[in-house]
Amino acid sequence: MIVWLNGTFGAGKTTTARELVGLLPEARIFDAEYVGYMLRHVMVSEQVGDFQEWRPWRGLVVATATQVLDYVGGTLVIPQSVLVQQYWQEISAGLAAADVPVHHVVLDAERAELLRRIESDTAEPGARQWRLDHLDAYETARSWLGHAGEVIDTAGLDPSAVAARIAADVQARVRSWQ
């Protein structure tokens, strides 16, 4: 199974993912950005603003996640913003074709809260502008994201509470399959 944590930068995906792997048996984080980093040297002639624009990135995320699950089992937690509907459709269709169940969770917060989090984040100060630059894309994506996944408003919730809620949902799904 995959638990895909979507939402914009500052929504709490990475922190929630770290909490979540401690709550789900045999769970591990799969950072799909590393697939993009791997492609950078190969796709050097194909300049893009975001590696998600490379079709091979989307296909390799599906293939890599599927291969990892086939090899180690358990649950992959993927904290990755996907704000282009076509890209999400490609990824989710690929995972469905591979018969990999996906619990898609959209971590959400209002713009003012996201701005506060981004501006106060000291872990990756170099990423501040990148995160701020993507707030408008997130606002545009909110409508389809609300239909594509379970939306959790993270304002006022600490990451451990968000992770506990997601873990309970995942465990209920697993019980219903048995």
mmCIF file of C-alpha atoms in Angstrom:
data_model
loop_
_atom_site.group_PDB
_atom_site.id
_atom_site.type_symbol
_atom_site.label_atom_id
_atom_site.label_comp_id
_atom_site.label_asym_id
_atom_site.label_seq_id
_atom_site.Cartn_x
_atom_site.Cartn_y
_atom_site.Cartn_z
ATOM 1 C CA MET A 1 0.000 0.000 0.000
ATOM 2 C CA ILE A 2 0.996 3.591 -0.572
ATOM 3 C CA VAL A 3 -0.001 6.523 1.586
ATOM 4 C CA TRP A 4 0.547 9.557 -0.639
ATOM 5 C CA LEU A 5 0.763 12.806 1.317
ATOM 6 C CA ASN A 6 -0.043 15.625 -1.069
ATOM 7 C CA GLY A 7 -0.493 19.351 -0.521
ATOM 8 C CA THR A 8 1.670 22.373 -0.946
ATOM 9 C CA PHE A 9 4.928 23.237 0.722
ATOM 10 C CA GLY A 10 4.406 24.071 4.375
ATOM 11 C CA ALA A 11 1.363 21.836 4.769
ATOM 12 C CA GLY A 12 3.316 19.375 6.924
ATOM 13 C CA LYS A 13 3.915 16.449 4.545
ATOM 14 C CA THR A 14 7.491 15.628 5.538
ATOM 15 C CA THR A 15 6.947 15.991 9.261
ATOM 16 C CA THR A 16 3.710 13.998 9.121
ATOM 17 C CA ALA A 17 5.428 11.285 7.066
ATOM 18 C CA ARG A 18 8.110 10.883 9.743
ATOM 19 C CA GLU A 19 5.435 10.519 12.416
ATOM 20 C CA LEU A 20 3.346 8.160 10.287
ATOM 21 C CA VAL A 21 6.063 5.571 9.661
ATOM 22 C CA GLY A 22 6.263 5.046 13.411
ATOM 23 C CA LEU A 23 2.552 4.247 13.554
ATOM 24 C CA LEU A 24 2.195 1.844 10.640
ATOM 25 C CA PRO A 25 3.812 -1.583 10.667
ATOM 26 C CA GLU A 26 6.533 -2.059 8.058
ATOM 27 C CA ALA A 27 6.159 1.503 6.791
ATOM 28 C CA ARG A 28 8.976 3.462 5.204
ATOM 29 C CA ILE A 29 9.288 6.829 3.518
ATOM 30 C CA PHE A 30 9.823 6.884 -0.230
ATOM 31 C CA ASP A 31 10.975 10.344 -1.303
ATOM 32 C CA ALA A 32 9.976 10.613 -4.970
ATOM 33 C CA GLU A 33 12.148 13.712 -5.343
ATOM 34 C CA TYR A 34 15.187 11.434 -5.515
ATOM 35 C CA VAL A 35 13.829 10.053 -8.774
ATOM 36 C CA GLY A 36 13.935 13.619 -10.088
ATOM 37 C CA TYR A 37 17.470 14.122 -8.795
ATOM 38 C CA MET A 38 18.531 10.936 -10.584
ATOM 39 C CA LEU A 39 17.073 12.194 -13.867
ATOM 40 C CA ARG A 40 18.701 15.641 -13.765
ATOM 41 C CA HIS A 41 21.989 14.515 -15.271
ATOM 42 C CA VAL A 42 20.250 12.435 -17.962
ATOM 43 C CA MET A 43 17.655 15.048 -18.920
ATOM 44 C CA VAL A 44 20.098 17.968 -18.996
ATOM 45 C CA SER A 45 19.024 18.930 -22.541
ATOM 46 C CA GLU A 46 15.335 18.949 -21.517
ATOM 47 C CA GLN A 47 15.084 22.092 -19.414
ATOM 48 C CA VAL A 48 12.025 22.283 -17.160
ATOM 49 C CA GLY A 49 10.987 24.326 -14.160
ATOM 50 C CA ASP A 50 10.126 21.204 -12.158
ATOM 51 C CA PHE A 51 11.253 17.623 -12.733
ATOM 52 C CA GLN A 52 7.609 16.504 -12.511
ATOM 53 C CA GLU A 53 7.253 17.921 -16.024
ATOM 54 C CA TRP A 54 9.432 15.085 -17.304
ATOM 55 C CA ARG A 55 7.141 12.195 -18.244
ATOM 56 C CA PRO A 56 9.886 9.717 -17.261
ATOM 57 C CA TRP A 57 9.750 11.058 -13.692
ATOM 58 C CA ARG A 58 6.090 10.129 -13.366
ATOM 59 C CA GLY A 59 6.600 6.678 -14.861
ATOM 60 C CA LEU A 60 9.715 5.998 -12.809
ATOM 61 C CA VAL A 61 7.997 7.007 -9.577
ATOM 62 C CA VAL A 62 5.325 4.399 -10.305
ATOM 63 C CA ALA A 63 7.847 1.756 -11.364
ATOM 64 C CA THR A 64 10.184 2.400 -8.443
ATOM 65 C CA ALA A 65 7.419 2.412 -5.838
ATOM 66 C CA THR A 66 5.972 -0.782 -7.298
ATOM 67 C CA GLN A 67 9.358 -2.509 -7.359
ATOM 68 C CA VAL A 68 10.131 -1.452 -3.793
ATOM 69 C CA LEU A 69 6.768 -2.723 -2.551
ATOM 70 C CA ASP A 70 7.189 -5.998 -4.426
ATOM 71 C CA TYR A 71 10.592 -6.430 -2.816
ATOM 72 C CA VAL A 72 10.031 -5.334 0.793
ATOM 73 C CA GLY A 73 6.248 -5.211 1.214
ATOM 74 C CA GLY A 74 4.679 -3.046 3.856
ATOM 75 C CA THR A 75 3.581 0.508 3.254
ATOM 76 C CA LEU A 76 5.325 3.313 1.417
ATOM 77 C CA VAL A 77 4.642 6.814 2.672
ATOM 78 C CA ILE A 78 5.257 9.301 -0.124
ATOM 79 C CA PRO A 79 5.334 12.964 0.946
ATOM 80 C CA GLN A 80 5.203 14.619 -2.475
ATOM 81 C CA SER A 81 3.310 17.618 -3.793
ATOM 82 C CA VAL A 82 1.666 16.894 -7.130
ATOM 83 C CA LEU A 83 -0.255 20.006 -8.117
ATOM 84 C CA VAL A 84 -0.880 19.237 -11.793
ATOM 85 C CA GLN A 85 -3.985 17.120 -12.207
ATOM 86 C CA GLN A 86 -2.728 15.336 -15.329
ATOM 87 C CA TYR A 87 0.430 14.275 -13.473
ATOM 88 C CA TRP A 88 -1.588 12.925 -10.548
ATOM 89 C CA GLN A 89 -3.871 11.049 -12.936
ATOM 90 C CA GLU A 90 -0.869 9.437 -14.632
ATOM 91 C CA ILE A 91 0.678 8.407 -11.336
ATOM 92 C CA SER A 92 -2.526 7.102 -9.785
ATOM 93 C CA ALA A 93 -3.492 5.241 -12.989
ATOM 94 C CA GLY A 94 -0.045 3.633 -13.109
ATOM 95 C CA LEU A 95 -0.287 2.503 -9.504
ATOM 96 C CA ALA A 96 -3.827 1.201 -10.064
ATOM 97 C CA ALA A 97 -2.658 -0.744 -13.139
ATOM 98 C CA ALA A 98 0.057 -2.292 -10.933
ATOM 99 C CA ASP A 99 -2.668 -3.194 -8.415
ATOM 100 C CA VAL A 100 -1.115 -1.005 -5.713
ATOM 101 C CA PRO A 101 -3.701 0.463 -3.339
ATOM 102 C CA VAL A 102 -3.203 4.172 -2.672
ATOM 103 C CA HIS A 103 -4.569 6.215 0.193
ATOM 104 C CA HIS A 104 -4.271 9.772 -1.142
ATOM 105 C CA VAL A 105 -4.271 12.393 1.602
ATOM 106 C CA VAL A 106 -4.172 16.118 0.933
ATOM 107 C CA LEU A 107 -2.744 18.094 3.819
ATOM 108 C CA ASP A 108 -4.302 21.526 3.694
ATOM 109 C CA ALA A 109 -4.109 24.866 5.455
ATOM 110 C CA GLU A 110 -5.213 28.353 4.596
ATOM 111 C CA ARG A 111 -2.742 30.623 2.818
ATOM 112 C CA ALA A 112 -1.967 32.742 5.891
ATOM 113 C CA GLU A 113 -1.021 29.629 7.859
ATOM 114 C CA LEU A 114 1.102 28.311 4.996
ATOM 115 C CA LEU A 115 2.911 31.644 4.750
ATOM 116 C CA ARG A 116 3.590 31.600 8.483
ATOM 117 C CA ARG A 117 4.999 28.065 8.316
ATOM 118 C CA ILE A 118 7.144 28.700 5.252
ATOM 119 C CA GLU A 119 8.580 31.922 6.610
ATOM 120 C CA SER A 120 9.369 30.404 10.012
ATOM 121 C CA ASP A 121 10.919 27.189 8.654
ATOM 122 C CA THR A 122 14.603 27.097 9.504
ATOM 123 C CA ALA A 123 15.261 23.533 8.264
ATOM 124 C CA GLU A 124 15.571 24.490 4.594
ATOM 125 C CA PRO A 125 15.970 28.267 4.326
ATOM 126 C CA GLY A 126 17.144 27.971 0.707
ATOM 127 C CA ALA A 127 13.801 26.455 -0.282
ATOM 128 C CA ARG A 128 11.776 29.375 1.096
ATOM 129 C CA GLN A 129 11.266 31.170 -2.225
ATOM 130 C CA TRP A 130 10.458 27.932 -4.088
ATOM 131 C CA ARG A 131 7.742 27.183 -1.538
ATOM 132 C CA LEU A 132 6.322 30.692 -1.692
ATOM 133 C CA ASP A 133 6.321 30.579 -5.497
ATOM 134 C CA HIS A 134 4.086 27.482 -5.459
ATOM 135 C CA LEU A 135 1.291 28.816 -3.255
ATOM 136 C CA ASP A 136 -0.696 30.091 -6.254
ATOM 137 C CA ALA A 137 -0.388 26.720 -8.023
ATOM 138 C CA TYR A 138 -1.714 25.064 -4.875
ATOM 139 C CA GLU A 139 -4.664 27.453 -4.706
ATOM 140 C CA THR A 140 -5.495 26.526 -8.319
ATOM 141 C CA ALA A 141 -5.141 22.796 -7.595
ATOM 142 C CA ARG A 142 -7.249 22.799 -4.426
ATOM 143 C CA SER A 143 -10.523 22.133 -6.241
ATOM 144 C CA TRP A 144 -9.422 18.949 -7.995
ATOM 145 C CA LEU A 145 -7.286 17.832 -5.048
ATOM 146 C CA GLY A 146 -10.397 17.967 -2.881
ATOM 147 C CA HIS A 147 -11.995 15.348 -5.122
ATOM 148 C CA ALA A 148 -8.859 13.250 -5.620
ATOM 149 C CA GLY A 149 -7.997 12.603 -1.986
ATOM 150 C CA GLU A 150 -9.001 12.893 1.627
ATOM 151 C CA VAL A 151 -8.416 16.498 2.718
ATOM 152 C CA ILE A 152 -7.130 17.111 6.235
ATOM 153 C CA ASP A 153 -6.952 20.686 7.489
ATOM 154 C CA THR A 154 -3.666 20.755 9.385
ATOM 155 C CA ALA A 155 -4.150 24.202 10.941
ATOM 156 C CA GLY A 156 -4.282 23.813 14.688
ATOM 157 C CA LEU A 157 -3.161 20.166 14.535
ATOM 158 C CA ASP A 158 0.309 18.988 15.343
ATOM 159 C CA PRO A 159 1.877 16.473 12.940
ATOM 160 C CA SER A 160 1.471 13.597 15.414
ATOM 161 C CA ALA A 161 -2.313 14.159 15.511
ATOM 162 C CA VAL A 162 -2.459 14.282 11.701
ATOM 163 C CA ALA A 163 -0.376 11.106 11.480
ATOM 164 C CA ALA A 164 -2.588 9.339 14.049
ATOM 165 C CA ARG A 165 -5.690 10.197 12.036
ATOM 166 C CA ILE A 166 -4.127 8.914 8.813
ATOM 167 C CA ALA A 167 -2.861 5.750 10.524
ATOM 168 C CA ALA A 168 -6.356 5.021 11.856
ATOM 169 C CA ASP A 169 -7.797 5.455 8.339
ATOM 170 C CA VAL A 170 -5.144 3.156 6.843
ATOM 171 C CA GLN A 171 -5.674 0.492 9.496
ATOM 172 C CA ALA A 172 -9.459 0.606 8.937
ATOM 173 C CA ARG A 173 -8.902 0.123 5.196
ATOM 174 C CA VAL A 174 -6.589 -2.814 5.789
ATOM 175 C CA ARG A 175 -9.127 -4.465 8.129
ATOM 176 C CA SER A 176 -11.848 -4.051 5.500
ATOM 177 C CA TRP A 177 -9.687 -5.915 2.950
ATOM 178 C CA GLN A 178 -9.206 -8.897 5.259
#
